[in-house]
mmCIF file of C-alpha atoms in Angstrom:
data_model
loop_
_atom_site.group_PDB
_atom_site.id
_atom_site.type_symbol
_atom_site.label_atom_id
_atom_site.label_comp_id
_atom_site.label_asym_id
_atom_site.label_seq_id
_atom_site.Cartn_x
_atom_site.Cartn_y
_atom_site.Cartn_z
ATOM 1 C CA MET A 1 -65.834 -24.119 29.583
ATOM 2 C CA ASN A 2 -68.442 -26.511 28.181
ATOM 3 C CA ASP A 3 -71.386 -25.809 25.877
ATOM 4 C CA ALA A 4 -73.718 -25.247 28.837
ATOM 5 C CA ASP A 5 -71.439 -22.496 30.163
ATOM 6 C CA ALA A 6 -71.184 -20.615 26.843
ATOM 7 C CA THR A 7 -73.207 -17.450 26.447
ATOM 8 C CA PRO A 8 -76.152 -18.407 24.197
ATOM 9 C CA ASP A 9 -75.852 -15.285 22.094
ATOM 10 C CA MET A 10 -72.041 -15.378 21.803
ATOM 11 C CA PRO A 11 -71.959 -16.012 18.020
ATOM 12 C CA GLY A 12 -74.301 -13.090 17.402
ATOM 13 C CA ARG A 13 -72.482 -10.733 19.738
ATOM 14 C CA LEU A 14 -69.096 -11.744 18.362
ATOM 15 C CA GLY A 15 -70.346 -11.292 14.801
ATOM 16 C CA VAL A 16 -71.614 -7.792 15.534
ATOM 17 C CA ALA A 17 -68.394 -6.829 17.313
ATOM 18 C CA VAL A 18 -66.264 -8.113 14.433
ATOM 19 C CA GLN A 19 -68.413 -6.251 11.888
ATOM 20 C CA LEU A 20 -68.095 -3.013 13.841
ATOM 21 C CA LEU A 21 -64.331 -3.444 14.079
ATOM 22 C CA ALA A 22 -64.056 -4.319 10.389
ATOM 23 C CA HIS A 23 -65.893 -1.185 9.361
ATOM 24 C CA ALA A 24 -64.108 1.174 11.731
ATOM 25 C CA GLY A 25 -62.616 3.107 8.828
ATOM 26 C CA LYS A 26 -65.765 3.200 6.724
ATOM 27 C CA GLN A 27 -66.479 6.893 7.303
ATOM 28 C CA ALA A 28 -62.970 7.894 6.293
ATOM 29 C CA GLY A 29 -63.425 5.847 3.134
ATOM 30 C CA LYS A 30 -66.639 7.699 2.347
ATOM 31 C CA ASP A 31 -64.875 11.013 2.888
ATOM 32 C CA ALA A 32 -61.943 9.961 0.710
ATOM 33 C CA ALA A 33 -64.297 8.757 -2.003
ATOM 34 C CA LYS A 34 -66.350 11.964 -2.221
ATOM 35 C CA ALA A 35 -64.137 13.097 -5.084
ATOM 36 C CA GLY A 36 -65.891 10.433 -7.162
ATOM 37 C CA GLY A 37 -69.257 12.164 -6.697
ATOM 38 C CA GLU A 38 -72.494 10.614 -5.523
ATOM 39 C CA ARG A 39 -72.017 7.464 -7.642
ATOM 40 C CA GLY A 40 -68.584 7.064 -6.050
ATOM 41 C CA GLU A 41 -69.827 6.504 -2.509
ATOM 42 C CA LEU A 42 -67.773 3.807 -0.841
ATOM 43 C CA THR A 43 -70.251 1.260 0.489
ATOM 44 C CA PRO A 44 -69.275 -1.798 2.551
ATOM 45 C CA THR A 45 -69.812 -4.001 -0.527
ATOM 46 C CA ARG A 46 -67.555 -1.817 -2.664
ATOM 47 C CA LEU A 47 -64.931 -1.720 0.071
ATOM 48 C CA THR A 48 -65.048 -5.517 0.281
ATOM 49 C CA ALA A 49 -64.748 -5.719 -3.503
ATOM 50 C CA LEU A 50 -61.615 -3.561 -3.420
ATOM 51 C CA ALA A 51 -60.134 -5.719 -0.669
ATOM 52 C CA VAL A 52 -60.862 -8.929 -2.585
ATOM 53 C CA LEU A 53 -59.178 -7.622 -5.733
ATOM 54 C CA ALA A 54 -56.214 -6.273 -3.778
ATOM 55 C CA ASP A 55 -55.698 -9.645 -2.075
ATOM 56 C CA ALA A 56 -56.577 -12.048 -4.892
ATOM 57 C CA GLY A 57 -55.494 -10.083 -7.949
ATOM 58 C CA PRO A 58 -57.317 -9.623 -11.249
ATOM 59 C CA MET A 59 -60.154 -12.057 -11.946
ATOM 60 C CA ARG A 60 -63.052 -12.640 -14.275
ATOM 61 C CA LEU A 61 -66.439 -11.204 -13.424
ATOM 62 C CA GLY A 62 -67.980 -14.598 -12.593
ATOM 63 C CA GLY A 63 -65.227 -15.467 -10.146
ATOM 64 C CA PHE A 64 -65.436 -12.008 -8.615
ATOM 65 C CA ALA A 65 -69.196 -12.350 -8.139
ATOM 66 C CA SER A 66 -68.720 -15.769 -6.580
ATOM 67 C CA ARG A 67 -66.134 -14.433 -4.119
ATOM 68 C CA LEU A 68 -68.547 -11.723 -2.976
ATOM 69 C CA GLY A 69 -71.555 -14.050 -2.957
ATOM 70 C CA VAL A 70 -73.603 -12.006 -5.438
ATOM 71 C CA GLN A 71 -75.154 -12.631 -8.855
ATOM 72 C CA VAL A 72 -73.054 -11.825 -11.924
ATOM 73 C CA SER A 73 -75.556 -9.125 -12.979
ATOM 74 C CA THR A 74 -75.229 -7.455 -9.562
ATOM 75 C CA MET A 75 -71.443 -7.695 -9.738
ATOM 76 C CA SER A 76 -71.491 -6.144 -13.204
ATOM 77 C CA ARG A 77 -73.377 -3.091 -11.864
ATOM 78 C CA ILE A 78 -70.949 -2.813 -8.932
ATOM 79 C CA VAL A 79 -67.991 -3.014 -11.329
ATOM 80 C CA ASP A 80 -69.545 -0.343 -13.580
ATOM 81 C CA ILE A 81 -69.896 2.089 -10.659
ATOM 82 C CA MET A 82 -66.433 1.356 -9.289
ATOM 83 C CA ALA A 83 -64.846 1.671 -12.748
ATOM 84 C CA ALA A 84 -66.585 5.041 -13.215
ATOM 85 C CA SER A 85 -65.071 6.096 -9.877
ATOM 86 C CA GLY A 86 -61.630 5.003 -11.088
ATOM 87 C CA TRP A 87 -61.169 2.336 -8.395
ATOM 88 C CA LEU A 88 -61.005 -0.645 -10.734
ATOM 89 C CA GLU A 89 -60.786 -1.403 -14.422
ATOM 90 C CA ARG A 90 -61.666 -4.034 -16.964
ATOM 91 C CA ARG A 91 -58.687 -5.497 -18.824
ATOM 92 C CA PRO A 92 -58.527 -8.020 -21.665
ATOM 93 C CA ASP A 93 -58.052 -11.569 -20.386
ATOM 94 C CA GLU A 94 -54.682 -12.724 -21.741
ATOM 95 C CA ALA A 95 -55.875 -16.354 -21.699
ATOM 96 C CA ASP A 96 -59.106 -15.632 -23.605
ATOM 97 C CA HIS A 97 -59.330 -12.386 -25.571
ATOM 98 C CA ARG A 98 -63.118 -12.692 -25.747
ATOM 99 C CA ALA A 99 -63.285 -12.160 -21.974
ATOM 100 C CA CYS A 100 -62.041 -9.525 -19.578
ATOM 101 C CA VAL A 101 -60.702 -9.492 -16.059
ATOM 102 C CA ILE A 102 -61.406 -6.980 -13.329
ATOM 103 C CA ALA A 103 -58.401 -5.368 -11.636
ATOM 104 C CA ILE A 104 -57.919 -2.777 -8.926
ATOM 105 C CA THR A 105 -56.388 0.526 -10.065
ATOM 106 C CA SER A 106 -53.767 2.581 -8.287
ATOM 107 C CA ALA A 107 -56.578 4.929 -7.166
ATOM 108 C CA GLY A 108 -58.495 1.937 -5.765
ATOM 109 C CA SER A 109 -55.385 0.690 -3.968
ATOM 110 C CA ALA A 110 -54.736 4.144 -2.518
ATOM 111 C CA LEU A 111 -58.334 4.410 -1.304
ATOM 112 C CA LEU A 112 -58.201 0.947 0.260
ATOM 113 C CA ASP A 113 -54.896 1.777 1.965
ATOM 114 C CA ALA A 114 -56.367 5.029 3.345
ATOM 115 C CA VAL A 115 -59.442 3.252 4.708
ATOM 116 C CA ARG A 116 -57.337 0.491 6.274
ATOM 117 C CA GLN A 117 -54.914 3.002 7.798
ATOM 118 C CA ASP A 118 -57.741 5.063 9.259
ATOM 119 C CA GLY A 119 -59.376 1.940 10.689
ATOM 120 C CA ALA A 120 -56.080 0.794 12.203
ATOM 121 C CA THR A 121 -55.479 4.234 13.693
ATOM 122 C CA ARG A 122 -58.965 4.375 15.222
ATOM 123 C CA LEU A 123 -58.565 0.873 16.619
ATOM 124 C CA ALA A 124 -55.092 1.615 18.013
ATOM 125 C CA THR A 125 -56.465 4.706 19.747
ATOM 126 C CA CYS A 126 -59.226 2.662 21.376
ATOM 127 C CA ILE A 127 -56.851 -0.152 22.381
ATOM 128 C CA ALA A 128 -54.517 2.410 23.958
ATOM 129 C CA ARG A 129 -57.357 3.423 26.294
ATOM 130 C CA LEU A 130 -57.812 -0.117 27.652
ATOM 131 C CA GLY A 131 -56.596 -0.979 31.109
ATOM 132 C CA PRO A 132 -53.935 -3.631 31.734
ATOM 133 C CA ASP A 133 -56.471 -6.348 32.589
ATOM 134 C CA ASP A 134 -58.501 -5.758 29.425
ATOM 135 C CA LEU A 135 -55.312 -5.665 27.341
ATOM 136 C CA ALA A 136 -54.261 -9.022 28.785
ATOM 137 C CA VAL A 137 -57.677 -10.549 27.994
ATOM 138 C CA LEU A 138 -57.565 -9.182 24.455
ATOM 139 C CA GLU A 139 -54.049 -10.474 23.879
ATOM 140 C CA ALA A 140 -54.992 -13.914 25.208
ATOM 141 C CA ALA A 141 -58.074 -14.007 22.943
ATOM 142 C CA LEU A 142 -56.212 -13.091 19.734
ATOM 143 C CA PRO A 143 -55.060 -16.627 18.798
ATOM 144 C CA VAL A 144 -58.603 -17.957 19.227
ATOM 145 C CA LEU A 145 -60.097 -15.096 17.212
ATOM 146 C CA GLU A 146 -57.506 -15.568 14.465
ATOM 147 C CA SER A 147 -58.250 -19.289 14.292
ATOM 148 C CA LEU A 148 -62.006 -18.667 14.187
ATOM 149 C CA ALA A 149 -61.521 -16.120 11.400
ATOM 150 C CA GLN A 150 -59.489 -18.616 9.353
ATOM 151 C CA GLN A 151 -62.114 -21.330 9.846
ATOM 152 C CA VAL A 152 -64.964 -19.024 8.843
ATOM 153 C CA ALA A 153 -63.045 -17.618 5.859
ATOM 154 C CA SER A 154 -62.177 -21.076 4.552
ATOM 155 C CA ARG A 155 -65.630 -22.413 5.402
ATOM 156 C CA GLN A 156 -64.082 -25.288 7.315
ATOM 157 C CA PRO A 157 -66.599 -27.418 9.170
ATOM 158 C CA VAL A 158 -66.518 -26.665 12.869
ATOM 159 C CA THR A 159 -67.186 -29.457 15.351
ATOM 160 C CA LEU A 160 -69.214 -28.168 18.265
ATOM 161 C CA GLY A 161 -67.411 -28.635 21.553
ATOM 162 C CA ALA A 162 -64.069 -29.283 19.875
ATOM 163 C CA PRO A 163 -61.222 -27.039 20.984
ATOM 164 C CA VAL A 164 -60.205 -24.300 18.574
ATOM 165 C CA SER A 165 -56.582 -24.671 17.581
ATOM 166 C CA ALA A 166 -54.510 -21.566 18.243
#
C-alpha cells in the first residue's frame, strides 16, 4: 500500500480506537475507587499516573510531571488527591533529604491491577466473539501495532512511507 491508498483519517481513527481499548477498564476502576470518596475518583489522568509510577518506580515531582506532560503545580494537586486516596505517597529522597519522591502504595498497585485485569477481561470477551477472519487480521496486525506503539512512546521520528519494522 502506498500513501495514496492509505485512509486519510487512519491516524485519527486508530488513535480513537487505541484510546477506547486503553480505557476499557476505566469504569471498574471508578467503582473500585469509590471507597476513597468523591475526591478519590479514578480519572484517566490518575490512572495514567498510577501506571507510570508502577512501571518507572518512585520519582521526584518534577520528573513525574514531565512524564505526564503537565505542570509541576498541576502534578502537585494530582499527587495530593491521590495521596489522600491512599494510592501513592511522598517519601524522603535518599539522595537529597530536602526533596521527596512520589511512590505508588500497595493500595494503588492493587487498584491498578484490578483496573488492568478488568480491562483485559473485557477485551478477551470481545476478542472471543470475533470470527476467524477477523481474528486472523487482528493477529497479523499486532506486530505493526506494537511497533507503532513503541515508536510513539519513545517519540522516535517516523519517516512517512517507510515500512514499520515488526
